[in-house]
Coordinates of C-alpha atoms in Angstrom, one line a residue:
M1 CA 48.9 40.7 6.6
G2 CA 50.0 43.2 4.1
A3 CA 51.3 43.2 0.5
T4 CA 54.4 44.8 -0.9
S5 CA 56.3 44.3 -4.2
I6 CA 60.0 44.0 -5.2
S7 CA 61.8 44.5 -8.5
D8 CA 63.1 41.6 -10.7
G9 CA 65.1 43.2 -13.4
G10 CA 62.5 45.9 -14.0
H11 CA 59.5 43.5 -13.5
R12 CA 57.7 44.2 -10.3
V13 CA 56.7 41.0 -8.5
P14 CA 54.1 41.1 -5.7
M15 CA 55.5 40.0 -2.5
V16 CA 53.6 37.4 -0.5
S17 CA 54.0 39.0 2.9
I18 CA 53.9 36.9 6.1
E19 CA 52.9 37.7 9.6
R20 CA 54.3 35.2 12.1
N21 CA 52.4 34.3 15.2
S22 CA 54.1 32.9 18.3
E23 CA 55.1 29.3 18.1
K24 CA 52.2 28.3 20.2
N25 CA 49.7 30.0 17.9
H26 CA 51.6 28.8 14.9
D27 CA 51.2 25.2 16.0
R28 CA 47.5 25.6 16.6
P29 CA 46.3 28.2 14.0
D30 CA 42.8 29.4 13.7
V31 CA 41.8 27.8 10.4
N32 CA 38.6 29.8 10.4
D33 CA 40.5 33.0 10.4
H34 CA 40.2 34.6 6.9
A35 CA 43.7 36.1 7.2
F36 CA 45.3 32.6 7.9
V37 CA 47.0 31.2 4.9
Q38 CA 49.1 28.1 5.2
A39 CA 52.7 28.0 4.0
G40 CA 52.0 25.7 1.0
V41 CA 49.4 28.2 -0.3
R42 CA 51.7 31.1 0.2
Q43 CA 54.4 29.2 -1.6
V44 CA 52.3 28.5 -4.8
E45 CA 51.1 32.1 -4.7
A46 CA 54.8 33.1 -4.7
I47 CA 55.6 30.7 -7.5
T48 CA 52.9 32.1 -9.8
A49 CA 54.1 35.6 -8.9
V50 CA 57.6 35.0 -10.3
W51 CA 57.0 32.9 -13.4
S52 CA 56.4 34.3 -16.8
T53 CA 53.5 33.8 -19.0
R54 CA 55.5 31.5 -21.1
M55 CA 56.3 29.3 -18.1
L56 CA 52.5 29.4 -17.2
W57 CA 51.6 27.8 -20.5
T58 CA 54.6 25.4 -20.3
V59 CA 53.3 24.1 -17.0
F60 CA 49.8 23.7 -18.5
V61 CA 51.4 21.6 -21.3
L62 CA 53.5 19.5 -18.9
L63 CA 50.5 18.7 -16.8
Y64 CA 48.6 17.8 -19.8
F65 CA 51.3 15.3 -20.9
I66 CA 51.3 13.7 -17.4
N67 CA 47.5 13.4 -17.5
N68 CA 47.8 11.6 -20.8
I69 CA 50.2 9.0 -19.2
V70 CA 48.1 8.6 -16.1
A71 CA 44.9 8.2 -18.2
V72 CA 46.5 5.5 -20.5
L73 CA 47.9 3.7 -17.5
Q74 CA 44.5 3.6 -15.8
H75 CA 42.9 2.0 -18.9
V76 CA 45.7 -0.5 -19.2
Q77 CA 45.5 -1.5 -15.6
S78 CA 41.7 -1.8 -15.6
S79 CA 41.9 -4.0 -18.7
L80 CA 44.6 -6.2 -17.2
T81 CA 43.1 -6.6 -13.7
P82 CA 40.6 -9.4 -14.7
Y83 CA 43.6 -11.4 -16.0
V84 CA 45.7 -10.7 -13.0
T85 CA 42.9 -11.9 -10.6
S86 CA 42.2 -14.9 -12.9
T87 CA 45.9 -15.8 -12.8
F88 CA 45.4 -16.6 -9.1
A89 CA 41.9 -18.2 -9.8
Q90 CA 40.2 -15.3 -8.1
H91 CA 38.2 -13.5 -10.8
G92 CA 35.2 -13.2 -8.4
L93 CA 37.3 -10.9 -6.2
L94 CA 37.6 -8.3 -8.9
A95 CA 35.5 -5.7 -7.1
T96 CA 37.0 -6.6 -3.6
T97 CA 40.5 -5.5 -4.9
G98 CA 39.0 -2.1 -5.5
V99 CA 37.2 -1.5 -2.3
V100 CA 40.0 -0.9 0.2
S101 CA 42.1 1.1 -2.4
S102 CA 39.2 3.3 -3.2
I103 CA 38.5 4.1 0.5
V104 CA 42.1 4.6 1.4
G105 CA 42.7 6.7 -1.8
G106 CA 39.7 8.9 -1.0
V107 CA 40.4 9.4 2.7
C108 CA 44.1 10.1 2.0
Q109 CA 43.1 13.1 -0.2
L110 CA 42.4 15.1 3.0
T111 CA 45.8 14.3 4.2
I112 CA 47.3 15.1 0.8
A113 CA 45.5 18.5 1.0
N114 CA 47.2 19.1 4.3
V115 CA 50.5 18.0 2.9
I116 CA 50.4 20.4 -0.1
D117 CA 49.0 23.3 1.9
I118 CA 51.7 22.9 4.5
W119 CA 54.7 21.7 2.6
G120 CA 53.9 22.7 -1.0
R121 CA 52.5 21.4 -4.3
G122 CA 55.7 20.0 -5.7
Q123 CA 56.6 18.2 -2.4
G124 CA 53.2 16.6 -2.4
Y125 CA 53.4 15.5 -6.0
A126 CA 56.8 13.9 -5.4
V127 CA 55.3 11.8 -2.5
M128 CA 52.4 10.6 -4.7
L129 CA 54.7 9.7 -7.6
V130 CA 56.8 7.5 -5.3
L131 CA 53.6 5.7 -4.0
C132 CA 52.3 5.2 -7.5
V133 CA 55.6 3.8 -8.8
V134 CA 56.2 1.5 -5.8
G135 CA 52.6 0.2 -6.4
L136 CA 53.3 -0.5 -10.0
I137 CA 56.5 -2.3 -9.2
M138 CA 54.7 -4.4 -6.6
K139 CA 52.0 -5.2 -9.2
A140 CA 54.7 -6.3 -11.6
T141 CA 56.2 -8.7 -9.1
C142 CA 53.0 -10.0 -7.2
D143 CA 52.6 -13.7 -6.6
S144 CA 49.2 -13.6 -5.0
V145 CA 45.9 -11.8 -5.2
E146 CA 46.5 -10.5 -1.7
M147 CA 49.8 -8.9 -2.7
Y148 CA 48.1 -7.5 -5.9
A149 CA 45.4 -5.9 -3.7
A150 CA 48.0 -4.3 -1.4
A151 CA 50.0 -3.1 -4.5
H152 CA 46.8 -1.7 -6.0
T153 CA 46.1 0.2 -2.8
L154 CA 49.5 1.9 -3.0
Y155 CA 49.1 2.5 -6.7
W156 CA 45.6 3.9 -6.3
V157 CA 46.6 6.4 -3.5
G158 CA 49.4 7.6 -5.7
H159 CA 47.2 7.7 -8.8
I160 CA 44.4 9.6 -7.1
G161 CA 46.9 11.9 -5.4
I162 CA 48.6 12.8 -8.7
G163 CA 45.3 13.6 -10.3
Y164 CA 44.1 15.6 -7.3
I165 CA 47.3 17.6 -7.1
I166 CA 47.1 18.5 -10.8
T167 CA 43.6 19.6 -10.3
V168 CA 44.6 21.8 -7.3
V169 CA 47.5 23.3 -9.3
L170 CA 45.2 24.1 -12.2
A171 CA 42.9 25.9 -9.7
D172 CA 45.9 27.8 -8.5
M173 CA 46.8 28.8 -12.1
T174 CA 43.4 30.0 -13.3
T175 CA 40.6 32.4 -12.3
L176 CA 37.1 31.2 -11.3
Q177 CA 35.6 32.1 -14.7
N178 CA 38.4 30.4 -16.8
R179 CA 38.9 27.5 -14.4
T180 CA 36.3 25.1 -16.0
I181 CA 37.8 25.6 -19.4
M182 CA 41.2 24.3 -18.2
F183 CA 39.6 21.6 -16.1
G184 CA 37.6 20.5 -19.3
I185 CA 40.8 20.5 -21.4
N186 CA 42.4 18.5 -18.7
T187 CA 39.9 15.7 -19.1
T188 CA 40.5 15.3 -22.8
P189 CA 43.4 12.8 -22.5
S190 CA 40.7 10.2 -21.8
I191 CA 39.6 10.5 -25.4
V192 CA 42.9 9.0 -26.6
S193 CA 43.6 6.7 -23.6
T194 CA 40.2 5.0 -24.0
F195 CA 41.4 3.6 -27.3
A196 CA 45.0 3.4 -26.6
G197 CA 44.9 1.8 -23.2
P198 CA 42.9 -1.4 -24.1
K199 CA 45.0 -2.0 -27.2
I200 CA 48.2 -1.6 -25.2
A201 CA 46.9 -4.0 -22.6
E202 CA 45.9 -6.6 -25.3
L203 CA 49.4 -6.3 -26.8
F204 CA 51.1 -6.9 -23.5
L205 CA 48.9 -10.0 -22.9
Q206 CA 49.6 -11.4 -26.3
K207 CA 53.3 -10.6 -26.6
V208 CA 54.7 -10.7 -23.0
N209 CA 52.5 -10.5 -19.9
F210 CA 50.8 -8.1 -17.5
R211 CA 54.0 -7.8 -15.4
W212 CA 55.9 -5.9 -18.2
A213 CA 53.0 -3.6 -18.6
F214 CA 53.2 -2.3 -15.0
G215 CA 57.0 -2.2 -15.0
G216 CA 57.2 -0.2 -18.2
F217 CA 54.7 2.4 -17.0
S218 CA 56.5 2.9 -13.8
I219 CA 59.5 4.2 -15.8
I220 CA 57.4 6.2 -18.3
L221 CA 55.5 8.0 -15.5
T222 CA 58.6 8.9 -13.6
A223 CA 60.3 10.3 -16.8
F224 CA 57.4 12.5 -17.5
S225 CA 57.1 13.8 -14.0
L226 CA 60.6 15.0 -13.5
P227 CA 60.2 18.2 -15.6
I228 CA 57.2 19.5 -13.7
L229 CA 58.9 18.8 -10.4
A230 CA 61.9 20.7 -11.6
V231 CA 59.7 23.7 -12.5
F232 CA 58.1 23.8 -9.1
F233 CA 61.4 23.5 -7.1
L234 CA 63.4 25.9 -9.3
H235 CA 60.6 28.6 -9.1
Q236 CA 60.3 28.0 -5.4
R237 CA 64.0 28.8 -5.0
K238 CA 63.7 31.8 -7.3
A239 CA 60.8 33.1 -5.1
I240 CA 63.0 32.7 -2.0
S241 CA 66.0 34.3 -3.6
L242 CA 63.8 37.4 -4.6
G243 CA 62.4 37.6 -1.2
V244 CA 58.9 37.0 -2.4
I245 CA 58.5 34.2 0.2
E246 CA 60.2 33.6 3.4
K247 CA 61.5 30.4 4.8
E248 CA 59.8 28.9 7.9
A249 CA 60.7 31.1 10.9
V250 CA 59.7 28.6 13.6
K251 CA 62.4 26.1 14.5
R252 CA 61.6 22.8 16.1
S253 CA 63.4 19.7 17.4
A254 CA 62.9 16.4 15.6
W255 CA 60.4 15.4 18.4
G256 CA 58.7 18.8 18.1
S257 CA 58.3 18.4 14.4
T258 CA 56.9 14.9 14.9
V259 CA 54.3 16.1 17.3
Y260 CA 53.5 19.2 15.2
Y261 CA 52.8 17.1 12.1
F262 CA 51.0 14.4 14.0
W263 CA 48.3 17.0 14.9
Q264 CA 48.5 18.9 11.6
F265 CA 47.8 15.8 9.6
D266 CA 45.3 14.5 12.2
T267 CA 46.9 11.0 12.1
V268 CA 44.4 9.4 14.5
G269 CA 41.4 10.7 12.5
L270 CA 42.9 9.4 9.2
F271 CA 43.3 5.9 10.7
L272 CA 39.9 5.8 12.3
V273 CA 38.0 6.9 9.1
T274 CA 40.0 4.6 6.8
A275 CA 39.6 1.6 9.2
G276 CA 35.9 2.3 9.8
W277 CA 35.0 2.5 6.2
S278 CA 37.1 -0.5 5.2
L279 CA 35.7 -2.8 7.9
L280 CA 32.1 -1.7 7.1
L281 CA 32.3 -2.1 3.3
L282 CA 34.5 -5.1 2.9
P283 CA 32.1 -7.8 4.2
F284 CA 29.7 -7.1 1.4
S285 CA 32.2 -8.3 -1.1
I286 CA 33.8 -11.3 0.8
A287 CA 30.8 -12.7 2.6
R288 CA 30.1 -15.1 -0.2
S289 CA 33.5 -16.7 0.2
A290 CA 33.2 -17.0 4.0
P291 CA 32.6 -20.6 5.3
Q292 CA 29.2 -19.7 6.9
G293 CA 28.4 -16.8 4.6
W294 CA 26.8 -13.8 6.4
T295 CA 26.6 -15.7 9.6
A296 CA 30.3 -16.1 9.8
G297 CA 31.6 -14.5 13.1
Y298 CA 34.3 -12.4 11.5
I299 CA 31.8 -11.0 8.9
I300 CA 29.5 -9.8 11.7
A301 CA 32.4 -8.5 13.7
M302 CA 33.8 -6.5 10.9
I303 CA 30.5 -4.7 10.3
V304 CA 29.9 -3.9 14.0
L305 CA 33.5 -2.8 14.5
G306 CA 33.4 -0.7 11.4
V307 CA 30.3 1.2 12.7
L308 CA 31.8 1.6 16.1
I309 CA 35.1 2.9 14.7
L310 CA 33.2 5.4 12.5
I311 CA 31.3 6.7 15.6
A312 CA 34.6 6.9 17.4
S313 CA 36.1 8.9 14.6
I314 CA 33.3 11.5 14.8
Y315 CA 33.8 11.8 18.5
W316 CA 37.6 12.2 18.0
E317 CA 37.1 14.9 15.4
R318 CA 34.6 16.9 17.5
S319 CA 36.4 16.6 20.8
F320 CA 40.1 16.0 20.5
A321 CA 41.5 16.8 17.0
R322 CA 43.3 20.0 17.1
I323 CA 43.0 20.5 13.3
P324 CA 40.0 18.4 12.4
F325 CA 40.6 15.8 9.6
F326 CA 37.1 16.6 8.4
P327 CA 36.2 20.3 8.0
W328 CA 32.8 20.3 9.7
R329 CA 32.2 23.9 9.0
F330 CA 31.8 23.2 5.3
L331 CA 28.7 21.2 6.0
K332 CA 26.9 24.4 7.0
E333 CA 27.3 25.6 3.3
R334 CA 24.7 23.7 1.3
T335 CA 26.5 24.1 -2.0
V336 CA 29.5 22.5 -0.6
W337 CA 27.9 19.4 0.8
A338 CA 25.5 19.0 -2.1
S339 CA 28.5 19.1 -4.6
C340 CA 30.3 16.6 -2.6
L341 CA 27.3 14.3 -2.4
L342 CA 26.7 14.6 -6.1
N343 CA 30.3 13.5 -6.7
G344 CA 29.7 10.5 -4.5
L345 CA 26.4 9.6 -6.2
M346 CA 27.9 9.9 -9.7
F347 CA 30.7 7.6 -9.0
M348 CA 28.5 5.0 -7.2
S349 CA 26.0 5.0 -10.0
V350 CA 28.6 4.1 -12.6
F351 CA 30.9 1.8 -10.6
V352 CA 28.0 -0.3 -9.4
W353 CA 28.0 -1.9 -12.9
E354 CA 31.3 -0.8 -14.4
A355 CA 33.3 -3.1 -12.1
Y356 CA 32.4 -6.3 -14.1
Y357 CA 31.3 -4.5 -17.4
T358 CA 34.4 -5.5 -19.5
S359 CA 34.1 -9.1 -18.3
Y360 CA 30.4 -9.0 -19.2
L361 CA 31.2 -7.7 -22.7
Q362 CA 33.8 -10.4 -23.3
V363 CA 31.6 -13.3 -22.0
V364 CA 28.2 -12.3 -23.1
H365 CA 28.8 -10.4 -26.2
S366 CA 32.1 -12.2 -27.4
Q367 CA 34.1 -8.9 -27.4
S368 CA 37.8 -9.0 -27.4
V369 CA 39.8 -7.4 -24.6
R370 CA 40.5 -4.4 -26.8
D371 CA 36.9 -3.9 -28.0
A372 CA 35.4 -4.4 -24.5
G373 CA 37.7 -1.7 -23.3
Y374 CA 36.6 0.6 -26.2
I375 CA 33.0 0.1 -25.4
S376 CA 33.5 0.6 -21.7
G377 CA 35.7 3.6 -22.4
T378 CA 33.0 5.4 -24.6
F379 CA 31.7 6.7 -21.3
N380 CA 35.0 8.4 -20.6
V381 CA 35.4 9.6 -24.2
F382 CA 32.2 11.6 -24.1
S383 CA 32.4 12.8 -20.5
S384 CA 35.8 14.2 -21.5
F385 CA 34.7 15.5 -25.0
V386 CA 32.0 17.8 -23.4
G387 CA 34.5 19.3 -20.8
P388 CA 35.9 22.2 -22.8
F389 CA 32.5 23.2 -24.1
V390 CA 31.1 23.1 -20.6
G391 CA 33.9 25.4 -19.6
L392 CA 33.3 27.9 -22.4
M393 CA 29.6 27.9 -21.6
I394 CA 30.3 28.8 -18.0
R395 CA 32.8 31.4 -19.1
Y396 CA 30.3 33.3 -21.2
T397 CA 27.2 32.7 -19.1
N398 CA 28.8 33.3 -15.8
D399 CA 26.5 30.5 -14.4
Y400 CA 27.1 26.9 -13.4
K401 CA 23.9 25.9 -11.9
W402 CA 21.7 26.1 -15.1
T403 CA 24.5 24.9 -17.3
S404 CA 24.4 21.7 -15.3
M405 CA 20.7 21.3 -16.3
A406 CA 21.9 20.4 -19.8
G407 CA 22.9 17.1 -18.3
V408 CA 19.4 16.1 -17.2
P409 CA 18.0 14.7 -20.5
F410 CA 21.2 12.7 -21.1
A411 CA 21.1 11.3 -17.6
A412 CA 17.4 10.4 -17.9
L413 CA 17.9 8.7 -21.3
G414 CA 21.1 7.0 -20.3
S415 CA 19.8 5.5 -17.1
A416 CA 16.5 4.2 -18.5
L417 CA 18.2 2.7 -21.6
L418 CA 21.0 1.0 -19.5
V419 CA 18.2 -1.1 -17.8
H420 CA 16.5 -1.9 -21.1
F421 CA 19.5 -3.0 -23.1
R422 CA 21.2 -5.2 -20.5
R423 CA 20.3 -8.3 -22.5
P424 CA 22.4 -10.9 -24.4
D425 CA 20.6 -10.2 -27.7
T426 CA 21.3 -6.4 -27.6
N427 CA 23.1 -4.9 -30.5
I428 CA 26.5 -3.5 -29.5
G429 CA 25.6 -0.2 -31.0
F430 CA 22.9 0.3 -28.4
L431 CA 25.4 -0.4 -25.6
V432 CA 27.7 2.2 -27.0
M433 CA 24.8 4.7 -27.2
C434 CA 24.0 4.2 -23.5
Q435 CA 27.7 4.9 -22.7
V436 CA 27.5 8.1 -24.7
F437 CA 24.4 9.5 -22.9
T438 CA 25.7 8.6 -19.5
G439 CA 29.1 10.0 -20.3
V440 CA 27.8 13.4 -21.4
A441 CA 25.7 13.8 -18.2
I442 CA 28.5 12.9 -15.9
G443 CA 30.9 15.1 -17.9
I444 CA 28.7 18.0 -17.4
W445 CA 27.9 17.4 -13.7
G446 CA 31.5 16.6 -12.8
L447 CA 32.8 19.9 -13.9
T448 CA 29.9 22.1 -12.6
A449 CA 30.0 20.3 -9.3
Q450 CA 33.7 21.2 -8.9
L451 CA 33.2 24.8 -9.8
A452 CA 30.2 25.2 -7.5
L453 CA 32.4 23.7 -4.7
M454 CA 35.4 26.1 -5.4
A455 CA 33.2 29.1 -5.7
S456 CA 31.8 28.6 -2.2
V457 CA 35.3 28.7 -0.4
R458 CA 38.4 30.9 -0.2
H459 CA 41.6 30.1 -2.1
Q460 CA 43.3 28.7 0.9
E461 CA 40.4 26.3 1.3
V462 CA 40.3 25.1 -2.3
A463 CA 42.6 22.1 -1.7
I464 CA 40.7 20.8 1.3
A465 CA 37.3 21.4 -0.4
L466 CA 38.5 19.4 -3.5
A467 CA 39.8 16.8 -1.2
M468 CA 36.4 16.5 0.5
S469 CA 34.8 16.1 -2.9
G470 CA 37.4 13.4 -3.7
L471 CA 36.6 11.7 -0.4
F472 CA 32.9 11.5 -1.3
G473 CA 33.9 10.3 -4.8
S474 CA 36.0 7.6 -3.4
I475 CA 33.4 6.5 -0.9
G476 CA 30.9 6.4 -3.9
V477 CA 33.4 4.2 -5.8
S478 CA 33.8 1.9 -2.8
L479 CA 30.1 1.7 -2.3
G480 CA 29.7 0.9 -6.0
F481 CA 32.3 -1.8 -5.9
T482 CA 30.8 -3.1 -2.7
V483 CA 27.3 -3.4 -4.1
A484 CA 28.7 -4.8 -7.4
G485 CA 30.7 -7.4 -5.5
A486 CA 27.8 -8.3 -3.2
L487 CA 25.4 -8.7 -6.2
W488 CA 28.0 -10.6 -8.2
T489 CA 29.1 -13.1 -5.6
N490 CA 25.6 -13.7 -4.4
I491 CA 23.9 -14.0 -7.8
V492 CA 26.3 -15.4 -10.3
P493 CA 27.4 -18.6 -8.5
A494 CA 23.8 -19.6 -7.6
N495 CA 22.5 -18.8 -11.1
L496 CA 25.5 -20.5 -12.7
Y497 CA 25.0 -23.7 -10.7
E498 CA 21.3 -23.8 -11.5
A499 CA 21.7 -23.3 -15.3
L500 CA 24.7 -25.6 -15.8
P501 CA 23.9 -29.1 -17.1
E502 CA 24.0 -31.9 -14.4
D503 CA 27.4 -33.2 -15.7
S504 CA 29.0 -29.8 -15.5
K505 CA 27.8 -28.5 -12.1
N506 CA 31.1 -29.4 -10.6
L507 CA 32.6 -26.6 -12.8
T508 CA 30.7 -23.8 -10.9
S509 CA 33.6 -22.6 -8.8
I510 CA 36.1 -23.0 -11.6
L511 CA 33.9 -20.9 -14.0
F512 CA 33.2 -18.3 -11.4
G513 CA 36.9 -17.8 -10.6
D514 CA 38.5 -17.6 -14.0
I515 CA 37.4 -15.5 -17.0
R516 CA 39.7 -17.6 -19.3
E517 CA 37.8 -20.7 -18.3
Q518 CA 34.5 -18.9 -19.1
L519 CA 35.8 -17.8 -22.6
S520 CA 37.1 -21.3 -23.4
Y521 CA 33.6 -22.6 -24.1
P522 CA 32.1 -21.5 -27.5
I523 CA 29.0 -19.4 -27.8
G524 CA 25.9 -21.7 -28.0
S525 CA 27.4 -24.4 -25.8
P526 CA 25.4 -25.3 -22.7
V527 CA 28.1 -24.2 -20.4
R528 CA 28.7 -20.8 -22.1
D529 CA 24.9 -20.3 -22.2
A530 CA 24.7 -20.9 -18.4
V531 CA 27.6 -18.4 -17.8
I532 CA 25.8 -15.8 -20.0
M533 CA 22.5 -16.2 -18.2
A534 CA 24.2 -15.7 -14.8
F535 CA 26.2 -12.7 -16.0
Q536 CA 23.1 -11.0 -17.6
D537 CA 21.0 -11.4 -14.4
A538 CA 23.7 -9.9 -12.2
Q539 CA 24.4 -7.0 -14.6
H540 CA 20.7 -6.2 -15.0
K541 CA 20.3 -5.8 -11.3
M542 CA 23.4 -3.6 -11.1
V543 CA 22.2 -1.1 -13.7
I544 CA 18.9 -0.9 -11.9
V545 CA 20.7 0.2 -8.8
G546 CA 22.7 2.8 -10.7
A547 CA 19.5 4.2 -12.4
C548 CA 17.8 4.6 -9.0
L549 CA 20.5 7.1 -7.9
V550 CA 19.8 9.6 -10.8
P551 CA 16.9 11.4 -9.1
F552 CA 19.1 12.0 -6.0
M553 CA 21.7 13.6 -8.2
L554 CA 19.2 16.0 -9.6
A555 CA 18.2 16.9 -6.1
C556 CA 21.8 17.9 -5.3
I557 CA 22.0 20.2 -8.2
F558 CA 18.7 22.0 -7.2
V559 CA 20.2 22.6 -3.7
W560 CA 23.2 24.6 -5.0
K561 CA 23.3 28.4 -4.5
K562 CA 23.6 30.5 -7.5
I563 CA 27.0 32.4 -7.2
D564 CA 28.1 35.3 -9.4
L565 CA 31.6 34.0 -10.5
R566 CA 32.9 37.5 -11.7
K567 CA 31.8 39.1 -8.4
R568 CA 33.3 36.3 -6.3
Q569 CA 36.6 36.4 -8.2
Q570 CA 36.8 40.2 -7.5
E571 CA 35.9 39.8 -3.8
E572 CA 38.1 36.8 -2.9
G573 CA 40.9 37.1 -5.6
Q574 CA 41.0 33.3 -5.5
S575 CA 44.0 33.0 -7.7
K576 CA 47.1 35.2 -7.4
G577 CA 50.2 36.0 -9.6
N578 CA 50.5 35.3 -13.3
V579 CA 47.5 33.2 -14.0
F580 CA 45.0 32.4 -16.8

């Protein structure tokens, strides 16, 4: 592979040269070869080579706008979800609706990485946009909790995919030293969305209904996404017209293309991993509602089958997959697997109590939908607020490992105080304080983990490495939801039945299934006190589980290698073209 340049009106543009292998080798490339660069990576390098500095900053702004919309939408839908499940008298299945979507969303990131590396960033974004919009439309028209769960899975895959592709594009547009600055700025939309999202959700509930919220955001997201798609496709055409990038030389029949992409995307591996994790984790959330509980035949069958399918997926990946779905070679690099593991542990430690936190705030502390969303979202505000400062610190210290140590005292305080303050008589200010401490720690570790990961791989591996991190994160979310669902469904109904007055014990299933029914009883009434006691006990156990994960997160950070970012950028040249 060599490099040449061409002239574009006096401006010399580096040409992304391409050496073609035979069709046989092209279909089965050596992904461990440092010279091998996939078509989508060559394409984005060509795009950054032909756009101007003004266009570079325009793209930053467009991506920032999209992130604002996505962040607001996420807060709106999380505030509305308890009311959607309650509409179908299934409030207790709140965590279950998130398990499959989190698993599928995480696993699909590896496939999305292949899509954007093979087809291109713009093409991948368009596919994720369609999935997200279709999911929102299905949410707006759902007539059962099962349909809502299916819609949420589609929405979540699109939502995760959009965020993931934006992260990869930002990596394409920045050098290693400056990357965390832009990543940090990219997280700041959460500061506004934390306050705007719950208020918007509350207005929709008061003025119309949740269906209009999902329908409206499907239109808004599409409108804001069209400009960035236009930028990518127009500059791709410009790169082709200037000869900076060539069109695919290998021609295949329709059947040949089907077979080629079947192996490229490791379709079998994707199916096995998704099915395996889903079958293994789902029983922990639905066992309570099974006729015979944990002894139900289908509950046992799901767990056993899930384990067997995961074992089969490992065998498939190691023995049959031409292009492995899971890049096993990365596990030999300790910084890579430690960063991925840290990401998973962070998400699990939060989502193990976050799943039911807004419900807890409304029922136990009499907070409105808006205020409960604000309190819960304080975590996101401060994890986003510290982002740009973390980026600047890394930029000027050239070090990410010791920068991450700044999060240790915040994590220690946050986790300890979370356990102490999960009581009905706790002042709301202390709950907010816990969210601040935890948010700062996660904000620091989230960014340093991403940079440690990217500094350990080549540019053509950045997308798949980030996808691996996303997979671990989504499994962490799924495990958090699963543990939360298991604790909730096994603690709340039993405690509720025990605490309710004798003449109200028949209300147990109704109260467990509908947050509106829970809120209909005033503070101080025997029924409301019983609900508060049941909620408090479950939440207290949830935050204990989250706090127990903090030492393991610290261990992951100590495992990282210390990499000189300036030297790494010079050696690898991770980003090419007109970049920041």
